[in-house]
Coordinates of C-alpha atoms and ligand atoms in Angstrom, one line a residue:
M1 CA -16.7 4.3 0.0
R2 CA -17.5 0.8 1.1
A3 CA -18.5 0.0 -2.5
A4 CA -15.1 1.2 -3.5
G5 CA -13.3 -0.6 -0.9
R6 CA -15.2 -3.8 -1.9
V7 CA -14.0 -3.6 -5.5
V8 CA -10.4 -2.8 -4.5
A9 CA -10.6 -6.0 -2.0
Q10 CA -12.0 -8.1 -4.7
T11 CA -9.5 -7.1 -7.3
L12 CA -6.7 -7.6 -5.0
L13 CA -7.8 -11.3 -4.4
A14 CA -8.0 -12.0 -8.1
V15 CA -4.6 -10.6 -8.6
Q16 CA -3.2 -12.3 -5.7
A17 CA -4.5 -15.7 -7.1
A18 CA -2.9 -14.9 -10.6
A19 CA 0.7 -13.9 -9.0
V20 CA 2.5 -17.1 -10.0
P21 CA 5.9 -17.8 -11.5
G22 CA 6.0 -16.9 -15.3
V23 CA 3.2 -14.4 -15.3
R24 CA 4.1 -10.8 -16.4
L25 CA 3.3 -7.7 -14.3
R26 CA 1.6 -6.2 -17.2
E27 CA -0.8 -9.2 -17.3
L28 CA -1.6 -8.8 -13.6
D29 CA -2.5 -5.1 -14.3
E30 CA -4.7 -6.1 -17.3
L31 CA -6.5 -8.6 -15.1
A32 CA -7.1 -5.7 -12.3
Q33 CA -8.3 -3.1 -15.0
T34 CA -11.0 -5.7 -16.2
A35 CA -11.9 -6.7 -12.6
I36 CA -12.3 -3.0 -11.7
R37 CA -14.3 -2.1 -14.8
E38 CA -16.6 -5.1 -14.8
A39 CA -17.5 -4.2 -11.2
G40 CA -18.7 -0.8 -12.3
A41 CA -15.8 1.2 -10.8
L42 CA -12.7 3.0 -12.3
P43 CA -9.1 2.5 -11.6
S44 CA -7.8 5.4 -9.5
F45 CA -3.9 4.9 -10.5
L46 CA -4.3 4.8 -14.3
G47 CA -3.2 8.1 -15.6
Y48 CA -2.5 9.5 -12.0
R49 CA 0.3 12.1 -11.9
P50 CA 1.4 13.7 -8.7
A51 CA 3.4 16.7 -8.6
W52 CA 6.6 14.7 -8.2
A53 CA 6.0 12.4 -11.0
P54 CA 7.5 12.8 -14.6
T55 CA 4.9 10.8 -16.2
P56 CA 1.3 9.7 -15.6
F57 CA 1.0 6.2 -14.0
N58 CA 0.6 3.5 -16.8
G59 CA -1.7 0.9 -14.9
A60 CA -4.3 0.3 -12.3
L61 CA -1.8 -1.4 -10.0
C62 CA 1.5 -0.5 -8.4
L63 CA 3.4 -3.7 -8.6
S64 CA 6.7 -3.6 -6.4
P65 CA 8.8 -6.8 -6.4
N66 CA 11.6 -7.6 -3.9
E67 CA 13.7 -4.4 -3.6
V68 CA 11.0 -2.1 -5.1
V69 CA 9.5 -0.8 -1.9
V70 CA 6.4 1.1 -3.6
H71 CA 5.2 2.7 -6.8
G72 CA 6.5 -0.2 -9.2
R73 CA 5.0 0.1 -12.6
P74 CA 3.4 -2.7 -14.4
T75 CA 6.0 -4.0 -17.0
G76 CA 6.9 -7.0 -19.0
R77 CA 8.9 -8.5 -16.1
R78 CA 7.9 -12.2 -15.4
L79 CA 7.4 -13.0 -11.9
Q80 CA 10.0 -15.6 -10.6
D81 CA 9.7 -18.4 -7.9
G82 CA 10.5 -16.7 -4.6
D83 CA 9.6 -13.1 -5.5
L84 CA 8.0 -11.0 -2.8
L85 CA 5.5 -8.7 -4.6
S86 CA 3.6 -5.8 -3.2
I87 CA 0.2 -5.3 -5.0
D88 CA -1.5 -1.7 -4.6
C89 CA -4.8 -1.0 -6.0
G90 CA -7.1 1.8 -6.1
A91 CA -10.7 2.2 -7.4
I92 CA -13.4 4.8 -7.7
V93 CA -17.2 4.2 -7.3
D94 CA -19.6 7.2 -7.7
G95 CA -16.7 9.6 -7.2
W96 CA -15.6 7.9 -3.7
H97 CA -12.1 6.0 -3.5
G98 CA -10.8 2.9 -2.0
D99 CA -7.1 2.1 -1.8
A100 CA -5.4 -1.0 -0.3
A101 CA -2.3 -3.1 -0.8
L102 CA -1.1 -6.5 0.1
T103 CA 2.1 -8.2 -0.3
V104 CA 2.3 -11.8 -1.7
H105 CA 5.0 -14.6 -1.8
V106 CA 5.3 -15.8 -5.5
G107 CA 5.7 -19.5 -5.6
E108 CA 8.3 -20.5 -2.8
V109 CA 7.9 -18.8 0.6
L110 CA 11.3 -17.6 1.7
E111 CA 11.8 -17.6 5.6
D112 CA 13.1 -14.0 5.8
D113 CA 10.5 -12.8 3.6
A114 CA 7.7 -14.5 5.7
R115 CA 9.0 -12.7 8.8
L116 CA 9.1 -9.4 7.1
L117 CA 5.7 -9.7 5.6
Q118 CA 4.4 -11.0 9.1
A119 CA 5.6 -8.0 10.9
T120 CA 4.3 -5.6 8.2
E121 CA 0.8 -7.0 8.6
L122 CA 1.1 -6.8 12.4
A123 CA 2.1 -3.2 12.0
L124 CA -0.9 -2.4 9.9
A125 CA -3.1 -4.1 12.4
A126 CA -1.6 -2.2 15.1
G127 CA -2.2 1.1 13.4
I128 CA -5.8 0.2 12.4
A129 CA -6.5 -0.8 16.1
A130 CA -5.3 2.6 17.1
A131 CA -7.5 4.8 14.7
V132 CA -10.4 5.6 17.0
P133 CA -12.2 8.7 17.7
G134 CA -10.1 11.0 20.0
A135 CA -6.8 9.3 19.1
T136 CA -4.2 11.2 17.3
L137 CA -2.1 10.3 14.3
L138 CA 0.7 10.2 16.6
D139 CA -1.1 7.3 18.5
V140 CA -1.4 5.5 14.9
A141 CA 2.1 6.2 14.0
T142 CA 3.4 5.0 17.3
A143 CA 1.5 1.8 17.0
V144 CA 2.8 1.0 13.6
D145 CA 6.4 1.9 14.6
D146 CA 6.6 -0.1 17.8
V147 CA 5.8 -3.2 15.6
A148 CA 8.2 -2.5 13.2
R149 CA 11.0 -1.8 16.0
A150 CA 10.2 -4.8 17.8
H151 CA 10.7 -7.1 14.9
G152 CA 13.9 -5.0 13.8
Y153 CA 12.5 -3.6 10.5
A154 CA 12.9 -0.1 9.2
H155 CA 10.4 2.1 7.3
L156 CA 10.7 3.8 4.0
P157 CA 11.1 7.3 5.4
D158 CA 8.7 10.2 4.5
H159 CA 6.3 7.8 3.1
G160 CA 3.0 6.8 4.7
G161 CA -0.6 6.8 4.5
H162 CA -3.3 9.6 3.9
G163 CA -6.7 10.8 4.2
I164 CA -9.0 9.4 1.3
G165 CA -12.6 10.3 0.1
R166 CA -13.4 12.2 -2.9
A167 CA -9.7 12.2 -3.8
M168 CA -7.2 9.2 -3.3
H169 CA -4.7 11.4 -1.6
E170 CA -6.2 13.9 0.9
A171 CA -4.9 15.5 4.0
P172 CA -3.7 14.6 6.7
F173 CA -0.5 12.5 5.8
V174 CA -0.7 9.7 8.1
P175 CA 2.9 8.9 9.0
N176 CA 4.3 5.3 9.9
E177 CA 6.6 6.7 12.6
P178 CA 6.2 9.6 15.2
T179 CA 6.7 13.2 13.5
P180 CA 6.4 16.4 15.1
D181 CA 3.0 17.3 13.5
A182 CA 1.3 13.9 14.2
G183 CA 0.3 14.7 17.7
R184 CA -1.7 17.8 16.6
H185 CA -4.2 15.8 14.2
R186 CA -7.0 14.2 16.3
L187 CA -9.1 11.7 14.7
R188 CA -12.9 12.0 14.7
A189 CA -15.8 9.7 13.8
G190 CA -16.4 9.7 10.2
N191 CA -12.8 10.3 9.2
T192 CA -11.4 8.0 6.6
I193 CA -7.7 7.4 6.3
A194 CA -5.5 4.8 4.5
I195 CA -2.9 3.4 6.7
E196 CA 0.1 1.6 4.9
P197 CA 3.3 0.5 6.5
M198 CA 6.2 0.0 4.1
L199 CA 8.8 -2.1 5.9
H200 CA 12.3 -3.5 4.8
A201 CA 15.2 -5.4 6.3
G202 CA 17.4 -2.6 6.4
T203 CA 18.2 0.0 9.0
R204 CA 17.1 3.6 9.7
T205 CA 20.2 4.7 7.8
S206 CA 19.4 2.5 4.7
R207 CA 19.3 4.4 1.4
Y208 CA 16.7 4.5 -1.4
R209 CA 16.6 5.7 -4.9
T210 CA 13.9 6.2 -7.6
K211 CA 14.6 4.2 -10.6
K212 CA 14.7 5.8 -14.0
D213 CA 11.1 5.1 -14.8
G214 CA 10.6 7.9 -12.4
W215 CA 8.3 6.0 -10.0
S216 CA 9.8 2.9 -8.6
I217 CA 11.5 3.4 -5.2
V218 CA 14.0 0.9 -4.5
T219 CA 16.4 -0.1 -1.6
T220 CA 20.0 0.6 -3.0
D221 CA 21.5 -2.4 -1.0
G222 CA 18.8 -4.7 -2.8
R223 CA 16.9 -5.6 0.5
R224 CA 13.5 -6.7 0.1
A225 CA 10.4 -4.6 1.3
A226 CA 6.8 -5.5 2.3
H227 CA 3.9 -3.0 1.9
V228 CA 0.3 -3.5 3.2
E229 CA -2.5 -0.9 3.3
H230 CA -6.2 -0.6 4.2
T231 CA -8.7 2.2 3.9
V232 CA -10.2 2.5 7.4
A233 CA -13.3 4.5 8.6
V234 CA -13.0 5.9 12.2
T235 CA -16.3 5.3 13.8
D236 CA -17.7 5.4 17.3
A237 CA -17.9 1.6 17.1
G238 CA -14.3 1.3 16.2
P239 CA -12.3 1.1 13.0
E240 CA -13.9 -0.2 10.2
I241 CA -11.9 -1.6 7.4
L242 CA -13.4 -0.7 4.1
T243 CA -11.1 -2.6 1.9
A244 CA -11.3 -6.0 3.9
P245 CA -12.3 -9.1 1.8
G246 CA -15.7 -9.8 2.7
A247 CA -16.3 -6.3 4.0
S248 CA -20.1 -5.4 4.6
Q249 CA -22.5 -4.9 1.9
G250 CA -24.0 -1.6 2.9
L251 CA -23.4 1.7 1.2
Ligands
MG1 MG1 -2.4 4.7 -0.3
MG2 MG1 -2.4 2.3 -2.3

């Protein structure tokens, strides 16, 4: 999983560097597919079709600009100055998965977007710090949610992280806000989970819809969203981020 995590981290860095005004989302996806395959890995997302999806996913990246919260598809849309773009990537090495996402400012950095992104990154960091042996998923969710609330942002409801390993999406569901079930799942050393806050500048009563493409989830009021994610191993030495840029070189 460390090897898969490294491929994901390196791919995200390459895509981040290429995410400039005028570039098409599809071009970013082509770059990612090349980077993943040249690293000896396979893209997890390409052809992926969960039960709710009307079609298999058409790329190696979920690319979600502005009001698209998650699951945006690589299209011919050109990036524009001031866009806030979530880039989500998965890769498989020897049957093991890595999954991570970052959000980037395209060109000009808008102040509101910078605040939203900073809070989302802090929420992820808090969730990761809580992922220690003996903690429950309620501890992780509460850590993420406390940061979101403190900054005045809301979650995309019913979406969150997940177990990960031989499959990209495994049990348990890793919520971003407290749920009745979260306290029942206790983390143990050796567990590997993806933690992924998805915050937006709306409220807990904000509404969302899935676009006609069957994948992209957007805020109906057009408010912008940020999404960041890491694959994390729970270890006795503390949480290990497997998808961190510069992650260790072991197996
Ligand atoms: Mg994920
Ligand atoms: Mg992901």
